[in-house]
CSV table of C-alpha atoms (C1' of nucleotides) in Angstrom, one decimal:
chain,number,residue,atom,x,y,z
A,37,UNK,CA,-116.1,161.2,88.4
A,38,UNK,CA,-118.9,159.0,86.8
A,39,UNK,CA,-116.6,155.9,86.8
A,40,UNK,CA,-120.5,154.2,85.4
A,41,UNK,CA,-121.6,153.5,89.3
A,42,UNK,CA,-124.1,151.3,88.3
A,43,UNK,CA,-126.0,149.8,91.3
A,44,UNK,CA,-126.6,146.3,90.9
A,45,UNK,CA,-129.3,144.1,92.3
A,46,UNK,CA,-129.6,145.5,96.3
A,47,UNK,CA,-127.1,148.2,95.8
A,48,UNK,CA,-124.0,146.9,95.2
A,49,UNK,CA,-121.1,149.5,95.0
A,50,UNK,CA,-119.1,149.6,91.7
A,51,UNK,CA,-116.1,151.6,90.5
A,52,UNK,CA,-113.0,152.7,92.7
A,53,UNK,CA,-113.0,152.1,96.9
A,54,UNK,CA,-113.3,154.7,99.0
A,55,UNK,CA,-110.7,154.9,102.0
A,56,UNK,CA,-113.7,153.6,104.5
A,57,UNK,CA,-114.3,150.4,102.4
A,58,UNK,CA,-110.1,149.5,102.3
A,59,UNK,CA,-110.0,150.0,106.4
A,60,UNK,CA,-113.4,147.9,106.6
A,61,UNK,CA,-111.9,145.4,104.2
A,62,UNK,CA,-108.3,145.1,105.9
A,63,UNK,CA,-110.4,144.7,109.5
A,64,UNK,CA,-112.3,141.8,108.3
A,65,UNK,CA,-109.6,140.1,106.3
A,66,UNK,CA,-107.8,140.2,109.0
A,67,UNK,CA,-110.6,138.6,111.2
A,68,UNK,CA,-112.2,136.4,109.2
A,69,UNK,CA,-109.2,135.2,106.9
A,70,UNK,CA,-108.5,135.9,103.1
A,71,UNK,CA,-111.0,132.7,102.2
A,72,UNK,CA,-114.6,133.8,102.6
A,73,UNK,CA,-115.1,136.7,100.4
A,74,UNK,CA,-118.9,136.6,100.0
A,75,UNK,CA,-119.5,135.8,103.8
A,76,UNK,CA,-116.9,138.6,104.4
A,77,UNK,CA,-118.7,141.4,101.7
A,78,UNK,CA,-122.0,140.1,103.6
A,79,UNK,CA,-121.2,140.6,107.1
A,80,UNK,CA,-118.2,144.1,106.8
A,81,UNK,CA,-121.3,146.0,105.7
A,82,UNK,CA,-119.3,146.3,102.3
A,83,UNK,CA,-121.1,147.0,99.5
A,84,UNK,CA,-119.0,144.9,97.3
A,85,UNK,CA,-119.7,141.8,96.4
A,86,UNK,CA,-117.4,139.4,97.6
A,87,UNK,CA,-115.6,138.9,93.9
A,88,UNK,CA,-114.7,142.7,94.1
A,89,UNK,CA,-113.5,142.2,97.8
A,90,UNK,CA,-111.5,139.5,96.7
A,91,UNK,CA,-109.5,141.5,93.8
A,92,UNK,CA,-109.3,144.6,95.8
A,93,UNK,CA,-107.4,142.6,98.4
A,94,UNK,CA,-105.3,140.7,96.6
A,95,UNK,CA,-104.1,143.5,94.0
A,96,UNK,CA,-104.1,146.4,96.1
A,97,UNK,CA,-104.8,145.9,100.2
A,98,UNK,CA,-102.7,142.3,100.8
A,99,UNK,CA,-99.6,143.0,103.1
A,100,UNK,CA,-96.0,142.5,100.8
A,101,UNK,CA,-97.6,144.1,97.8
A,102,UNK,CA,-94.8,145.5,96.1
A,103,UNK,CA,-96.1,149.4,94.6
A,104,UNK,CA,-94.4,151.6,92.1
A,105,UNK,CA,-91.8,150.8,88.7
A,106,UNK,CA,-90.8,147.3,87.7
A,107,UNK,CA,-87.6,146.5,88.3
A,108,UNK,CA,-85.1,145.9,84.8
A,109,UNK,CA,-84.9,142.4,86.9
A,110,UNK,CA,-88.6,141.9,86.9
A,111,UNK,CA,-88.8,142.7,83.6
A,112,UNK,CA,-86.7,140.2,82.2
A,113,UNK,CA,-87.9,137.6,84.4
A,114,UNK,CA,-91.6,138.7,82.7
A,115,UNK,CA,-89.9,138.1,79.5
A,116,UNK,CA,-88.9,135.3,80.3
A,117,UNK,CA,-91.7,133.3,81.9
A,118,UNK,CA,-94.1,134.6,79.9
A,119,UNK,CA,-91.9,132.7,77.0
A,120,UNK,CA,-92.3,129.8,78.5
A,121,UNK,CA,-95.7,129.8,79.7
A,122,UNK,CA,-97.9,132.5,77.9
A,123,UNK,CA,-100.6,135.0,79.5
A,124,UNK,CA,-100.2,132.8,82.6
A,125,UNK,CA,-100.3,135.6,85.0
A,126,UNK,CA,-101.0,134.7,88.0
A,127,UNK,CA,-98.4,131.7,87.7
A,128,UNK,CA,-96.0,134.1,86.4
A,129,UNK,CA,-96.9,136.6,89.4
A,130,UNK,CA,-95.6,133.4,91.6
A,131,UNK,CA,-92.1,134.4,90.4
A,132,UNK,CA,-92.2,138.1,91.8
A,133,UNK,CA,-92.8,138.6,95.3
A,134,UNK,CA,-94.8,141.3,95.9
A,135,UNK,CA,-96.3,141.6,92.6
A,136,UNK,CA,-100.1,140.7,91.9
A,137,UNK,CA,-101.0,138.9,88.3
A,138,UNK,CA,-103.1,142.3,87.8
A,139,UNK,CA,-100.1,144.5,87.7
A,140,UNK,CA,-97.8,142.2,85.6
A,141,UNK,CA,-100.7,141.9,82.9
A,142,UNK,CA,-101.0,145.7,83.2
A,143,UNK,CA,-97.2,145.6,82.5
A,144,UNK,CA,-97.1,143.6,79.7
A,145,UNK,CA,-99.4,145.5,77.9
A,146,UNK,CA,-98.7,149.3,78.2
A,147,UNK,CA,-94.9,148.4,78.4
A,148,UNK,CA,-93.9,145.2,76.5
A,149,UNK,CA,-96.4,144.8,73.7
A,150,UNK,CA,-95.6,148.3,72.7
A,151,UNK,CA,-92.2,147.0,72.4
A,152,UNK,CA,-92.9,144.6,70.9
A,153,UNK,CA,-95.2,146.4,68.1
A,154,UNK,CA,-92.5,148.6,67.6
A,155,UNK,CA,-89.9,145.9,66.8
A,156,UNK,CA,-92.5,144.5,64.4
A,157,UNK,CA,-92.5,147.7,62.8
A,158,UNK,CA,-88.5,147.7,63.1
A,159,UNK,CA,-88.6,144.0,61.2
A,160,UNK,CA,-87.2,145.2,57.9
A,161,UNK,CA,-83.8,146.3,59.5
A,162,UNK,CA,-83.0,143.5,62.1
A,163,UNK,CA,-79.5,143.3,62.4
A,164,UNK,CA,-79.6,146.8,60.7
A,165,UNK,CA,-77.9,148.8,63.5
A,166,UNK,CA,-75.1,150.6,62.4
A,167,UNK,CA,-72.6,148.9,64.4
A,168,UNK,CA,-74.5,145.6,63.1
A,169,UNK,CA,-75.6,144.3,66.8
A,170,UNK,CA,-78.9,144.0,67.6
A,171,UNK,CA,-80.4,144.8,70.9
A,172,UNK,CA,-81.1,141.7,73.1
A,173,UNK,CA,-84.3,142.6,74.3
A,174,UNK,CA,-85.5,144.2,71.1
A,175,UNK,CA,-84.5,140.6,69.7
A,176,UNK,CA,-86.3,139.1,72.4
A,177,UNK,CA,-90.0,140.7,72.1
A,178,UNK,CA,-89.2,140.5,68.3
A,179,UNK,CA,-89.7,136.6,69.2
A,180,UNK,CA,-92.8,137.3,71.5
A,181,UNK,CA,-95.0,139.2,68.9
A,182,UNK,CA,-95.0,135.5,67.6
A,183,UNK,CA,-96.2,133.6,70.4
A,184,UNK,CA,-97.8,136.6,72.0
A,185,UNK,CA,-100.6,137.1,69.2
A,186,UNK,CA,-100.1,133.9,68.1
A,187,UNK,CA,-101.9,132.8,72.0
A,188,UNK,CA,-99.3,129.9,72.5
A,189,UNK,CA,-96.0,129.7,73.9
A,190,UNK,CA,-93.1,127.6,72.8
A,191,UNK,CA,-91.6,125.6,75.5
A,192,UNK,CA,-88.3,126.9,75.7
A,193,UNK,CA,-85.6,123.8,75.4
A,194,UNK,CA,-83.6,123.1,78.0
A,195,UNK,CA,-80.3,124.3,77.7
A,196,UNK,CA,-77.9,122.5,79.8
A,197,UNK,CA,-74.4,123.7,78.8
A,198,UNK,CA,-75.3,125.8,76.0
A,199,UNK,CA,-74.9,129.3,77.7
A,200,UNK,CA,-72.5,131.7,77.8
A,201,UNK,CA,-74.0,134.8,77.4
A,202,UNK,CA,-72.7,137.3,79.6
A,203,UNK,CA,-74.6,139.3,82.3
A,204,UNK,CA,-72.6,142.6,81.3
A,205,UNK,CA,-73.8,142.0,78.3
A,206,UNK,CA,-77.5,142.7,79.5
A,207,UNK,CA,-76.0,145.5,81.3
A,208,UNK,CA,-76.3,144.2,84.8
A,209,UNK,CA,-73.3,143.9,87.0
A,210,UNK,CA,-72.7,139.7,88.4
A,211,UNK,CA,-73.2,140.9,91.2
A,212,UNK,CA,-76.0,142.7,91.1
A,213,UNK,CA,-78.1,139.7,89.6
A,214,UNK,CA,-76.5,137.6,92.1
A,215,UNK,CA,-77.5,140.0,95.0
A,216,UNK,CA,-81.1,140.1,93.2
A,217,UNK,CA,-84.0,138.2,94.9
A,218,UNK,CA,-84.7,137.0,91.5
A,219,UNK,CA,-81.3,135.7,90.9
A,220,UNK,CA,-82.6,132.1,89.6
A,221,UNK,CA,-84.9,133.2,86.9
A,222,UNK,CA,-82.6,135.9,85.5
A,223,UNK,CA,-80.2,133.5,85.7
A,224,UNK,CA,-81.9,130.9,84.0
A,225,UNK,CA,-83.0,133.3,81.3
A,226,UNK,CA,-79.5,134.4,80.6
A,227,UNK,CA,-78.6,131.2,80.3
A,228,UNK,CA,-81.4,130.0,77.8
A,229,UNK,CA,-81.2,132.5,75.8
A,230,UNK,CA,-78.4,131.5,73.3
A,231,UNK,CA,-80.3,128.0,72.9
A,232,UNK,CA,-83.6,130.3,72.6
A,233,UNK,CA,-81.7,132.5,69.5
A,234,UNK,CA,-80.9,129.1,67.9
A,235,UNK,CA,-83.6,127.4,68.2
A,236,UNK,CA,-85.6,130.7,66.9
A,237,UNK,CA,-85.6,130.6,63.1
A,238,UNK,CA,-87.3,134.4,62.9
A,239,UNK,CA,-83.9,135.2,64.8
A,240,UNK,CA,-81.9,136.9,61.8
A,241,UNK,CA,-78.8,137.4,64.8
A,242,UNK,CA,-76.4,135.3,65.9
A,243,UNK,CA,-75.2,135.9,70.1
A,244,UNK,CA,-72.3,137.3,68.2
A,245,UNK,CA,-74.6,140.4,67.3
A,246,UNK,CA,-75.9,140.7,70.8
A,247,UNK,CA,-75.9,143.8,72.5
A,248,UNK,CA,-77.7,145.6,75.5
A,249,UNK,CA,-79.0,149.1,75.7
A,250,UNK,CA,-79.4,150.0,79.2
A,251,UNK,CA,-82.9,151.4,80.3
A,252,UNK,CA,-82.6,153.1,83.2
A,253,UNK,CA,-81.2,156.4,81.2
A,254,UNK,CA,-81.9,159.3,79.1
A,255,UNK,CA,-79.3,157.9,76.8
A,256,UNK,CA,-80.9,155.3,75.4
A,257,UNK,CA,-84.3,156.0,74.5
A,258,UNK,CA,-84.5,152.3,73.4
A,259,UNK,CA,-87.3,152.0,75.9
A,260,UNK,CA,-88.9,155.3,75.0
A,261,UNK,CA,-90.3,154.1,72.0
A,262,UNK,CA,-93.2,157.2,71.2
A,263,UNK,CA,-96.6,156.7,70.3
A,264,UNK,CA,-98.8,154.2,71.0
A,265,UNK,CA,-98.7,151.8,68.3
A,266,UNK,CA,-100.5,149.1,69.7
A,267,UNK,CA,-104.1,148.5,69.1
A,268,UNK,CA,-105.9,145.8,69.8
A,269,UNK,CA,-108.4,146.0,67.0
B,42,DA,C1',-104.9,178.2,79.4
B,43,DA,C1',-107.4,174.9,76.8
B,44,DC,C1',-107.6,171.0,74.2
B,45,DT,C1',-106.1,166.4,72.6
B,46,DA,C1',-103.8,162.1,72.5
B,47,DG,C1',-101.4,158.7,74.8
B,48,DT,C1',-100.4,156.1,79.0
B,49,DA,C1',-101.1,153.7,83.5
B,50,DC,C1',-103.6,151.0,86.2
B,51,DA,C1',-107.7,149.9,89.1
B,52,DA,C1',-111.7,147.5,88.6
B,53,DC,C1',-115.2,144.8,86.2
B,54,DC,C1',-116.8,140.8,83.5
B,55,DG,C1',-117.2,136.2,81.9
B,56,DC,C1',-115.6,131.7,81.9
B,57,DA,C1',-113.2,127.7,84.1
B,58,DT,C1',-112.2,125.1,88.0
B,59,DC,C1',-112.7,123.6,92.6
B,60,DG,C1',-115.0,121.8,96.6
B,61,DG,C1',-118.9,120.7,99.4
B,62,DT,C1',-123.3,118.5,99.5
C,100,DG,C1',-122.3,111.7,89.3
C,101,DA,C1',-124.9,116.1,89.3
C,102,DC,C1',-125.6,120.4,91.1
C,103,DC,C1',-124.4,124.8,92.9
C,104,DG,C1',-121.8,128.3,95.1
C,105,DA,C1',-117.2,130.1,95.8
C,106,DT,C1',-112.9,131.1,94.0
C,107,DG,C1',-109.3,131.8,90.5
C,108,DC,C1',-107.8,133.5,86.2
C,109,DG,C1',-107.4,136.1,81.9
C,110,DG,C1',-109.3,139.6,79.0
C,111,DT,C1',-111.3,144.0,78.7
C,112,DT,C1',-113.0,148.5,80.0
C,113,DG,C1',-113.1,153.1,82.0
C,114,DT,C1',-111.1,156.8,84.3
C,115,DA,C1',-107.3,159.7,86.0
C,116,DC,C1',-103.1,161.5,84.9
C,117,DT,C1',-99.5,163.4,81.9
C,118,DA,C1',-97.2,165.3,77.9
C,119,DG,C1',-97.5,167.6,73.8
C,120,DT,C1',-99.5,171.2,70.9
DNA sequence: AACTAGTACAACCGCATCGGT
DNA sequence: GACCGATGCGGTTGTACTAGT
């Protein structure tokens, strides 16, 4: 592996940690306090400087970290606050325990924008399903390409007594949103999102052409879009 | 089996902001 | 108020892994 282990200045380590450096890191955290990252690289022995120590704890090492898939749940609630507030990831990690601003980012852009290119490339059949409903979230990072690429985020408008969109229709069970630790924000984003198809004038659909393809099966490749489709350049 | 392309994600970099002096 | 180091944040890069051919 040359992960480009570039020494800098005295010999400062770069690239992945070794095993050592994580139980040397967790023993001084742990004594010193999550606060003093460059006293902490200086005195653990770490070659790391105490930026690297810093983002290796927080994303990887910190206690609570939540590893492996996001959630359906987390994923809307992504959707959702990223709406409202844009590439603010670290204030959007604030709404998922467990889950570092790294990981979300990381989400967002091998999962999401992919989605979201592909319903670009989609654009010229909105609406154009068969059974003339149009898939919620397909509908919904149809609307992000905008503010996505555009760098801004719309403000979504309050929506007190506007909603009735059903959670069946997302494919979620009441319950199972209610039983969610992330009830509030899915619930709030159920609940905005009528107002948000309104207000939306690149929305073609109306909530009476929602619909819901569930993920989580080999049914419904709606997710499995192929190809990466995105580039950044 | 070997190669290639695509994907996932850890880690780095640069800039902005904060807090102490 | 200016300076400076520390910290926080968002964007980007590089490598490992996986699936397809």
């Amino acid at each position: 592996m040359v992960y480009k282990a570039v020494m800098q200045g005295e010999k400062l380590r770069k690239g992945p940690w070794h095993v050592e450096e994580d139980k040397h890191l967790i023993t001084f955290v742990t004594l010193l306090g999550d606060r003093k990252w460059d006293y902490i690289a200086r005195v653990s022995g770490i070659k790391r400087c105490g930026k690297s120590c810093r983002l290796r704890w927080l994303n990887y090492l910190r206690p609570n970290i939540k590893h492996g898939d996001i959630s359906i749940e987390e994923e809307l609630i992504i959707l959702q606050l990223h709406e409202q507030w844009g590439n603010k990831w670290a204030r959007i990690a604030r709404s998922l325990p467990g889950r570092t601003d790294n990981e979300i980012k990381n989400y967002w852009r091998t999962h999401v924008r992919r989605k979201i290119m592909q319903a670009r490339e989609q654009e010229n059949f909105q609406c154009g399903r068969e059974d003339g409903k149009q898939d919620i979230l397909f509908q919904k990072v149809n609307f992000d390409v905008q503010t996505y690429e555009a760098g801004e985020h719309k403000p979504v408008d309050d929506t007190s007594g506007t909603s009735n969109t059903s959670l069946d229709a997302l494919g979620f069970s009441s319950s199972a949103v209610m039983n969610s630790p992330y009830e509030e924000p899915v619930l709030d984003w159920v609940s905005n999102d009528q107002s948000k198809i309104r207000h939306q004038g690149d929305y073609n659909c109306t909530e009476s052409c929602i619909s819901y393809t569930s993920r989580n099966s080999d049914d419904n490749d709606v997710w499995g879009w192929s190809d990466s489709i995105w580039d950044m350049n």
